[in-house]
CSV table of N, CA and C and ligand atoms in Angstrom, one decimal:
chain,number,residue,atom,x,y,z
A,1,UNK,N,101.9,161.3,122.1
A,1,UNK,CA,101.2,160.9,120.9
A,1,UNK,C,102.0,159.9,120.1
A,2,UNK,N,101.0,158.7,119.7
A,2,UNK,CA,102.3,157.7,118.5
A,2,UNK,C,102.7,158.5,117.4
A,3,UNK,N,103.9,157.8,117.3
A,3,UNK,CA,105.0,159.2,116.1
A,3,UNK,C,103.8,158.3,114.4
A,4,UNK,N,104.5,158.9,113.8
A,4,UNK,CA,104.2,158.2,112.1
A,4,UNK,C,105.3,157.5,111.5
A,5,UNK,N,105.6,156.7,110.9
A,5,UNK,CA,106.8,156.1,109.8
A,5,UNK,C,106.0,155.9,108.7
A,6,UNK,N,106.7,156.0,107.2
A,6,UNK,CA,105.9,155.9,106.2
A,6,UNK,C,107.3,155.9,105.1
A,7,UNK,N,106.0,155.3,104.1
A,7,UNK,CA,107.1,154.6,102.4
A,7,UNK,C,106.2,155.2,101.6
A,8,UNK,N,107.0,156.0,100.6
A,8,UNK,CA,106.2,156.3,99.8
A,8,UNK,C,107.4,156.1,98.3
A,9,UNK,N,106.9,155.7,97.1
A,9,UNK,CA,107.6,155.7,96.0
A,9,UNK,C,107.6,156.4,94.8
A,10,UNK,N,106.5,157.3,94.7
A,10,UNK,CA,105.9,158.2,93.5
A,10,UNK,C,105.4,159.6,94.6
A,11,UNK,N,105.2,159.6,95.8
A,11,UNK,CA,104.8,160.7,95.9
A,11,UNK,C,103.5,160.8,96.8
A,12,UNK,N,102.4,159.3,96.7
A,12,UNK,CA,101.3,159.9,97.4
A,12,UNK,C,101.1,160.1,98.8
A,13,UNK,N,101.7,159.0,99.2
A,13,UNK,CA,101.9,159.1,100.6
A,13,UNK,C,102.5,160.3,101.2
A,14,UNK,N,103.5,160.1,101.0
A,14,UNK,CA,104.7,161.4,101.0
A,14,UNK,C,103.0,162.8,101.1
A,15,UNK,N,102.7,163.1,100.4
A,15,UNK,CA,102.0,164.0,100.0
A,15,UNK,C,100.8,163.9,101.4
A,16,UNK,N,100.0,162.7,101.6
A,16,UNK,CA,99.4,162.3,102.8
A,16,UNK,C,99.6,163.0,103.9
A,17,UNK,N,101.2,162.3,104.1
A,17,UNK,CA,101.6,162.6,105.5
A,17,UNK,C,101.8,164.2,105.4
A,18,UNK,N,102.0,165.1,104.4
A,18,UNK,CA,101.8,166.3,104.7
A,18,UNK,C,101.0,167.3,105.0
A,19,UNK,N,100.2,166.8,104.3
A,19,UNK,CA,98.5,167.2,104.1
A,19,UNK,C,97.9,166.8,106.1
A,20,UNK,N,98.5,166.2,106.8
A,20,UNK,CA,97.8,166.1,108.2
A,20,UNK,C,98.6,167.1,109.3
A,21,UNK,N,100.0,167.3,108.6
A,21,UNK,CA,100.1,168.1,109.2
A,21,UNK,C,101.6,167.4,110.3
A,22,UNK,N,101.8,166.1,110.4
A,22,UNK,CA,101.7,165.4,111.1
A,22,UNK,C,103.1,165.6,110.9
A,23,UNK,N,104.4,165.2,112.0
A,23,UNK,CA,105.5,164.8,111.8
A,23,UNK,C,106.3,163.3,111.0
A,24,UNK,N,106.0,163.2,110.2
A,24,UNK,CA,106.1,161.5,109.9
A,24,UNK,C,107.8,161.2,109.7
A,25,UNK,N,108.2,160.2,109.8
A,25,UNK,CA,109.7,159.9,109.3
A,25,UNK,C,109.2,159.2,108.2
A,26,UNK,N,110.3,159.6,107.0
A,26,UNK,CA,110.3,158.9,105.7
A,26,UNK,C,111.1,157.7,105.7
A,27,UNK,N,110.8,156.7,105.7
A,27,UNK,CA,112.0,155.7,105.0
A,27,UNK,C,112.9,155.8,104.1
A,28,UNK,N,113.6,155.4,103.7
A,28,UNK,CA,114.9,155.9,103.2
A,28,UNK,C,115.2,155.1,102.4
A,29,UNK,N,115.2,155.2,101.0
A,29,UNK,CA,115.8,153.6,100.0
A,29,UNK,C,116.4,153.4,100.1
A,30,UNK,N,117.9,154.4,100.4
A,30,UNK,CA,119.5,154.4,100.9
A,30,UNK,C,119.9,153.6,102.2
A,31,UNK,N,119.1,154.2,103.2
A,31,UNK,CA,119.5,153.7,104.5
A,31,UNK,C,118.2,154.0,105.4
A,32,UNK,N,117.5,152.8,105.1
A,32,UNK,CA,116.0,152.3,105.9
A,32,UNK,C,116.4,152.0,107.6
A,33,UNK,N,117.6,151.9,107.7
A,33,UNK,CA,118.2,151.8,109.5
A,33,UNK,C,118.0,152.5,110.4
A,34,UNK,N,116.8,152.9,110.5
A,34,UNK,CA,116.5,154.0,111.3
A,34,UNK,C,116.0,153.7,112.4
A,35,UNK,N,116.3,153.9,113.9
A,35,UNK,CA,115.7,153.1,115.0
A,35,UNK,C,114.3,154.2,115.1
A,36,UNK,N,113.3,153.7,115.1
A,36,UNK,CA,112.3,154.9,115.8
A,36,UNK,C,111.9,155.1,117.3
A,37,UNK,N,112.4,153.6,117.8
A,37,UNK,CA,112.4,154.0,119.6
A,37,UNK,C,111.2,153.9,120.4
A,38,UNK,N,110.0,154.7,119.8
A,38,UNK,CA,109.1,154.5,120.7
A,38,UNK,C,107.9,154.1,119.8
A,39,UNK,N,106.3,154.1,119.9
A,39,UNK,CA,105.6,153.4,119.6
A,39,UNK,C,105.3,154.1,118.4
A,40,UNK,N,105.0,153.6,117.5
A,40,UNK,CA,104.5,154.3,115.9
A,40,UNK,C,103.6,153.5,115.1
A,41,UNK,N,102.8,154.3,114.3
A,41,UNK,CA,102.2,153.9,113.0
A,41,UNK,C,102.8,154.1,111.8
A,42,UNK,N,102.7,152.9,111.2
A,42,UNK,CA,103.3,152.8,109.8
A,42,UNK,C,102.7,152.9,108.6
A,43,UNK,N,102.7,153.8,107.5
A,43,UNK,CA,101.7,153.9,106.3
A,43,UNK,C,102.7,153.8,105.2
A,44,UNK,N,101.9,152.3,104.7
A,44,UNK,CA,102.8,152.2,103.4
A,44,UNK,C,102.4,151.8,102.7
A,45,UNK,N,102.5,152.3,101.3
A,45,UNK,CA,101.1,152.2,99.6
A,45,UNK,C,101.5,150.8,99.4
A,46,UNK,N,100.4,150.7,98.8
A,46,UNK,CA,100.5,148.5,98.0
A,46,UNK,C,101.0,148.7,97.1
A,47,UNK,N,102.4,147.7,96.7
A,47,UNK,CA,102.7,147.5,95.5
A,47,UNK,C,103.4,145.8,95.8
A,48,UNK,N,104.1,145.2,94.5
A,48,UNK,CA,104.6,144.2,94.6
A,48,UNK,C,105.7,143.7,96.0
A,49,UNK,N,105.4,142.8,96.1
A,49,UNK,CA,106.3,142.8,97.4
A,49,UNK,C,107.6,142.9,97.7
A,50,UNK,N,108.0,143.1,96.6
A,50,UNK,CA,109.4,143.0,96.3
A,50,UNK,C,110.0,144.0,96.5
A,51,UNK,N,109.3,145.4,96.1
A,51,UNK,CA,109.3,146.4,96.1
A,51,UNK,C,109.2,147.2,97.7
A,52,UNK,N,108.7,146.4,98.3
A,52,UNK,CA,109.2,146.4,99.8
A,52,UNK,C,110.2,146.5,100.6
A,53,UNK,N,111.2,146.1,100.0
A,53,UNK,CA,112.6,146.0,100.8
A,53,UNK,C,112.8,146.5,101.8
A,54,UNK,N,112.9,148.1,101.6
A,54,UNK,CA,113.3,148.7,102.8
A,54,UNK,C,112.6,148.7,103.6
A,55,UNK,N,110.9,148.8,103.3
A,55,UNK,CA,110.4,148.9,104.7
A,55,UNK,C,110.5,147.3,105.1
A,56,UNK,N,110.9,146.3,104.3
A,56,UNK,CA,111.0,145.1,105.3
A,56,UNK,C,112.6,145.2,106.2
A,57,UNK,N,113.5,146.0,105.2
A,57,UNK,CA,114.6,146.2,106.4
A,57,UNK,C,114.6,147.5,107.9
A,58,UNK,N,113.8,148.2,107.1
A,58,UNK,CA,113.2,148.9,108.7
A,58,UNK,C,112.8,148.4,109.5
A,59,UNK,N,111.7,147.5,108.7
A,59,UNK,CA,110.9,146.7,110.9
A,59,UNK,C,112.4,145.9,111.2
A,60,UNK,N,113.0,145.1,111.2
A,60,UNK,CA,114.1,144.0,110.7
A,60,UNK,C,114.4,145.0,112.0
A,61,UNK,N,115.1,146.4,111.9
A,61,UNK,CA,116.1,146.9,112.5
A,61,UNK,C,115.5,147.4,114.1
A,62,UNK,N,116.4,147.2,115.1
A,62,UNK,CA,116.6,147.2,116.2
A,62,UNK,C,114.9,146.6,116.6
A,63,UNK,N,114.1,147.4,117.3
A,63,UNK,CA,112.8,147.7,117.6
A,63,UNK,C,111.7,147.9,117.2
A,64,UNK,N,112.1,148.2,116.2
A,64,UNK,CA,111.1,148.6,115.1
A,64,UNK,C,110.0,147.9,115.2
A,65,UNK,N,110.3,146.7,114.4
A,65,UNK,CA,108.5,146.0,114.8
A,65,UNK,C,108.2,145.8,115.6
A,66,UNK,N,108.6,146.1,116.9
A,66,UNK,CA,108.1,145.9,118.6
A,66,UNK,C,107.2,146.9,118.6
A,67,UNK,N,107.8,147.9,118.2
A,67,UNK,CA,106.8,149.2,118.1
A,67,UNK,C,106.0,149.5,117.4
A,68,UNK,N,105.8,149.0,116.7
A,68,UNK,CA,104.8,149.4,115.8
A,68,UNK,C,103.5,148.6,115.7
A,69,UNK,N,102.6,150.0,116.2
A,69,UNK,CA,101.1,149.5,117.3
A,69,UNK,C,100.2,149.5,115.7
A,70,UNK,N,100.5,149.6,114.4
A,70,UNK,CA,99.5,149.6,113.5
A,70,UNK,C,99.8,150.4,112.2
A,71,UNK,N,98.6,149.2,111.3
A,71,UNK,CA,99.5,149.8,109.8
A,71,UNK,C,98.1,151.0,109.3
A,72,UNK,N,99.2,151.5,108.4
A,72,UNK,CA,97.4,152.5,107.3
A,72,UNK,C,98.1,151.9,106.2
A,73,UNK,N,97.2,152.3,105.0
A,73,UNK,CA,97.6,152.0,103.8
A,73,UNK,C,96.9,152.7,102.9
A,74,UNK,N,98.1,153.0,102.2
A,74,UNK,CA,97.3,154.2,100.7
A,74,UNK,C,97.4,153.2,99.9
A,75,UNK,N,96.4,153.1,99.1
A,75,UNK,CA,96.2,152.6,97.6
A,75,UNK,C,95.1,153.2,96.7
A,76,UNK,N,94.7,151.8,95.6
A,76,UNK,CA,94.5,152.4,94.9
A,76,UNK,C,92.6,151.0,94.5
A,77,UNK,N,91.9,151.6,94.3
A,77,UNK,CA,90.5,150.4,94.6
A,77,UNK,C,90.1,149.6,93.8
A,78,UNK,N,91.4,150.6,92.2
A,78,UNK,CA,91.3,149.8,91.3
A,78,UNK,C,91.8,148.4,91.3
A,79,UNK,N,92.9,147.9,92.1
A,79,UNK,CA,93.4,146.8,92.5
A,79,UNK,C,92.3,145.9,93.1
A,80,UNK,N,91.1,146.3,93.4
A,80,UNK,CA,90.1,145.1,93.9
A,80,UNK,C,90.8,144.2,94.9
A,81,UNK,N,90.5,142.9,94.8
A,81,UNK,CA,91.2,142.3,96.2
A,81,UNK,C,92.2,142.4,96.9
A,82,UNK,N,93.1,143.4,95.7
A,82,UNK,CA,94.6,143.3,96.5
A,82,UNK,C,94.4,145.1,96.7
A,83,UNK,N,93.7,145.6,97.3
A,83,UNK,CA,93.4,146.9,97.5
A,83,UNK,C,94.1,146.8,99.0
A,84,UNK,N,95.1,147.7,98.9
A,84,UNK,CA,95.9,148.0,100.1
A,84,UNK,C,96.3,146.6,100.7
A,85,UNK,N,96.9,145.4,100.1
A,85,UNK,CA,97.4,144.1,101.1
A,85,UNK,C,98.6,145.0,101.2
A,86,UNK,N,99.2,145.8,100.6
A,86,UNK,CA,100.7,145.7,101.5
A,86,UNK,C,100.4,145.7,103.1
A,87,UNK,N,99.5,147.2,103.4
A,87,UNK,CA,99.4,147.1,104.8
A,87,UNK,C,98.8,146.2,105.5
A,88,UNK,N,97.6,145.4,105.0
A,88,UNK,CA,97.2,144.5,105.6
A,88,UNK,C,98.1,143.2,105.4
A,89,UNK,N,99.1,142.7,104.7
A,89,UNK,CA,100.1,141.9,104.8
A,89,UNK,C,100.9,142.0,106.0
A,90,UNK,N,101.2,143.3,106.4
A,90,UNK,CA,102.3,143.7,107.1
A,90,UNK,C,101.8,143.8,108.2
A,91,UNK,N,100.3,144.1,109.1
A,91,UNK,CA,100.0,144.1,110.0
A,91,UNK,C,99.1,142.9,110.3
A,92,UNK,N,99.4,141.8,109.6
A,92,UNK,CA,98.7,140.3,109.6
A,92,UNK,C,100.4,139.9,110.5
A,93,UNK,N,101.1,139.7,109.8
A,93,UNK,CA,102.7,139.6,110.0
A,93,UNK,C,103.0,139.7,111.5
A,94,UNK,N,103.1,141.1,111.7
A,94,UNK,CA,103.0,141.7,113.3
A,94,UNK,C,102.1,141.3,114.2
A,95,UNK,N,101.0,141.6,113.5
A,95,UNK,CA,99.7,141.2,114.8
A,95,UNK,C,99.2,142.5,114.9
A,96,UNK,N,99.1,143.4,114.5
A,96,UNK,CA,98.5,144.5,114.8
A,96,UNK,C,97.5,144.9,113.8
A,97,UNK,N,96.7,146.0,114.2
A,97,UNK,CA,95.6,146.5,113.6
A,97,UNK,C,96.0,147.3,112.1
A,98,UNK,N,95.0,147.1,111.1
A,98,UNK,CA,95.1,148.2,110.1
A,98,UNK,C,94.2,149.3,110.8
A,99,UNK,N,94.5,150.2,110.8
A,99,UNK,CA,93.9,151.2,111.7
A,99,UNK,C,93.4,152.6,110.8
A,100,UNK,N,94.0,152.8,109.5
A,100,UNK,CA,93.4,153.4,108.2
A,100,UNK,C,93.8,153.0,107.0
A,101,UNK,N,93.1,153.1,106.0
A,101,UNK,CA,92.6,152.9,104.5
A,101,UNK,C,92.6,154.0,103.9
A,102,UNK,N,92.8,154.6,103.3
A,102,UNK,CA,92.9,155.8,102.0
A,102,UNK,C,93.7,155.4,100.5
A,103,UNK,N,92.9,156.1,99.6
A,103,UNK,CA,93.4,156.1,98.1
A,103,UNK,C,94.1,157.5,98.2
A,104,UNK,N,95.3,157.0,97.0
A,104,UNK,CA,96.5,158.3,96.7
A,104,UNK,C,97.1,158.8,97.9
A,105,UNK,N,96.3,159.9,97.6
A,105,UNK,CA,97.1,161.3,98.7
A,105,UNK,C,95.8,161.6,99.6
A,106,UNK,N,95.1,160.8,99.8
A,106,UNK,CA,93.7,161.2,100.5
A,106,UNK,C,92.9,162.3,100.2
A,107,UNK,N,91.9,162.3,100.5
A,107,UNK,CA,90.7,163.1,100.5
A,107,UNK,C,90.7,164.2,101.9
A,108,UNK,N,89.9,165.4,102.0
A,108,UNK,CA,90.7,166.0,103.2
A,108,UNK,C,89.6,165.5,104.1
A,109,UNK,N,88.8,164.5,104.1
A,109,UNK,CA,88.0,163.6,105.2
A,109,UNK,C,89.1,162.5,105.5
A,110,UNK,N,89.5,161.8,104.6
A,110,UNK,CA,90.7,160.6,104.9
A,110,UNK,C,91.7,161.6,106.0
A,111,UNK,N,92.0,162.9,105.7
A,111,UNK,CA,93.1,163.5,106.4
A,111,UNK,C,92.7,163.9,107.6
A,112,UNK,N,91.1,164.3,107.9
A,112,UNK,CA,90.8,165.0,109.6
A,112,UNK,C,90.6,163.1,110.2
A,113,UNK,N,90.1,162.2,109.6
A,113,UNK,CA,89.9,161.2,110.0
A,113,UNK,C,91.2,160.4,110.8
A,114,UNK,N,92.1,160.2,109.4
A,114,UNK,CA,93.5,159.8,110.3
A,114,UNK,C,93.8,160.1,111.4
A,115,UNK,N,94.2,161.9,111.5
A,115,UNK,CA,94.4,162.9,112.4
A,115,UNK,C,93.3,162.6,113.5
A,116,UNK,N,92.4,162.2,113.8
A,116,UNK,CA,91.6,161.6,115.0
A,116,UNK,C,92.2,160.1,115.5
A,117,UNK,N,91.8,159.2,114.5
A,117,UNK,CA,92.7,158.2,114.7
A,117,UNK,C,93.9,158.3,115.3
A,118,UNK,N,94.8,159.3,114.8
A,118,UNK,CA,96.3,158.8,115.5
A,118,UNK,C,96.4,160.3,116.9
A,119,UNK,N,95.4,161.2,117.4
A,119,UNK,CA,95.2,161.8,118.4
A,119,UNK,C,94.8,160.8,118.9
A,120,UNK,N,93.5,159.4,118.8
A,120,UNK,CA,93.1,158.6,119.7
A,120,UNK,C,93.8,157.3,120.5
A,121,UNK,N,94.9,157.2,119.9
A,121,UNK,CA,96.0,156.3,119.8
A,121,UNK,C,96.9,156.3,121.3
A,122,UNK,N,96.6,155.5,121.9
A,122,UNK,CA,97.3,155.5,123.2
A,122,UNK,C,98.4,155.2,122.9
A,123,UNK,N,99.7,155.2,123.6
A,123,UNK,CA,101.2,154.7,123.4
A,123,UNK,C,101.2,153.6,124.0
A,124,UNK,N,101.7,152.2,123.7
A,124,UNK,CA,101.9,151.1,123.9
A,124,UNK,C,102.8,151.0,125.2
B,201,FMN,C1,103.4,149.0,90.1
B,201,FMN,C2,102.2,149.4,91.0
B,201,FMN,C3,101.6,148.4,91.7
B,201,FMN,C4,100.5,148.8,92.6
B,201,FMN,N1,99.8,147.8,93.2
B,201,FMN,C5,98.8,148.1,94.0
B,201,FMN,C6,98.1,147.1,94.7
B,201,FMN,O1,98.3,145.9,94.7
B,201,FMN,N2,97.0,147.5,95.5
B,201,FMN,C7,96.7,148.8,95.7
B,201,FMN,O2,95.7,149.1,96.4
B,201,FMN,N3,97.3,149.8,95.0
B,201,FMN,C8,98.4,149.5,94.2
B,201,FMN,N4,99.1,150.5,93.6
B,201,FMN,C9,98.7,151.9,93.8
B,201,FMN,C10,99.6,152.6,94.8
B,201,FMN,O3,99.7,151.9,96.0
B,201,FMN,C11,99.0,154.0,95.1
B,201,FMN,O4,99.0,154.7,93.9
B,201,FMN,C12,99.7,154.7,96.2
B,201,FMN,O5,99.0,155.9,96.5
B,201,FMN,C13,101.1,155.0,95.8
B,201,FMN,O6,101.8,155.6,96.9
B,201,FMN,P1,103.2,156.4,96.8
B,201,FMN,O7,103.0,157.4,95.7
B,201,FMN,O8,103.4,156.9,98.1
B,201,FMN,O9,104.2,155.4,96.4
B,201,FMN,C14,100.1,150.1,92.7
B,201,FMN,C15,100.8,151.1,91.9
B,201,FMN,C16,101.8,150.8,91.1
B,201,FMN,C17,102.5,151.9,90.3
C-alpha cells in the first residue's frame, strides 16, 4: 500500500490523518529530512507559500519527490479560488494527480473516501 506524508500547522490535518486510521509520517518544522523511500501521498493544508518551507525542503530531500504519486489537500472553501492551491500548486510542480480534497479535519465520508482512494492506489 502507498505510505501517507503530511503538514499540518494548527492541527487539522494532523487530526485527518488520524481519523483514517492510516499510518502517516508528520513533517517536521525542525528537521523536514526525512527520506520516505518508497511511493507516498502527500496532504498538505493551503496557506501562504511561504509558509511551506519544510514541506518544500522535504520533496528537495533525497527521493522524495520521485515518490510521490499524489497530493490531497485540506482547506478551507472559504478561500474560493485559492481553495486548496497549496496541493494543487504542488502536484502541478511534480506532475502528479490531486487525488483528494477535504475541509479542516474532514467529514467521516471525506475519511472512508480517502481510505478507498489510498487502498486503490497502486505502488509506482
Ligand atoms: C493564514 C491562513 C491562510 C490560509 N489560506 C488558505 C487558502 O489559501 N486556501 C484554503 O483552502 N485554505 C486556507 N486556509 C485554511 C487552512 O488550510 C485549513 O484550515 C486547514 O485545515 C489547516 O490545516 P492544519 O490545521 O493541518 O494546518 C488558511 C488558513 C490560515 C490560518
Amino acid at each position: 500500500m502507498v505510505e501517507i506524508a503530511y503538514y499540518s500547522i494548527t492541527g487539522q490535518t494532523r487530526r485527518f490523518v488520524s481519523k483514517t486510521g492510516l499510518n502517516g509520517y508528520e513533517i517536521n518544522d525542525a528537521d523536514p529530512f526525512h527520506e520516505m523511500g518508497r511511493s507516498f501521498i502527500l496532504i498538505v493544508p493551503a496557506y501562504d507559500d511561504d509558509m511551506m518551507d519544510p514541506v518544500v525542503d522535504f520533496l528537495q530531500y533525497k527521493d522524495n519527490a520521485k515518490n510521490c504519486v499524489g497530493l490531497a489537500g485540506g482547506g478551507n472553501r472559504n478561500f474560493n479560488t485559492l481553495y486548496n492551491h497549496t496541493a494543487n500548486d504542488i502536484a502541478k510542480g511534480l506532475d502528479v494527480p490531486v487525488v483528494f480534497e477535504f475541509e479542516f479535519n474532514g467529514t467521516n465520508k471525506d475519511v472512508e473516501n480517502f481510505k478507498k482512494v489510498v487502498n486503490n492506489f497502486g505502488t509506482k
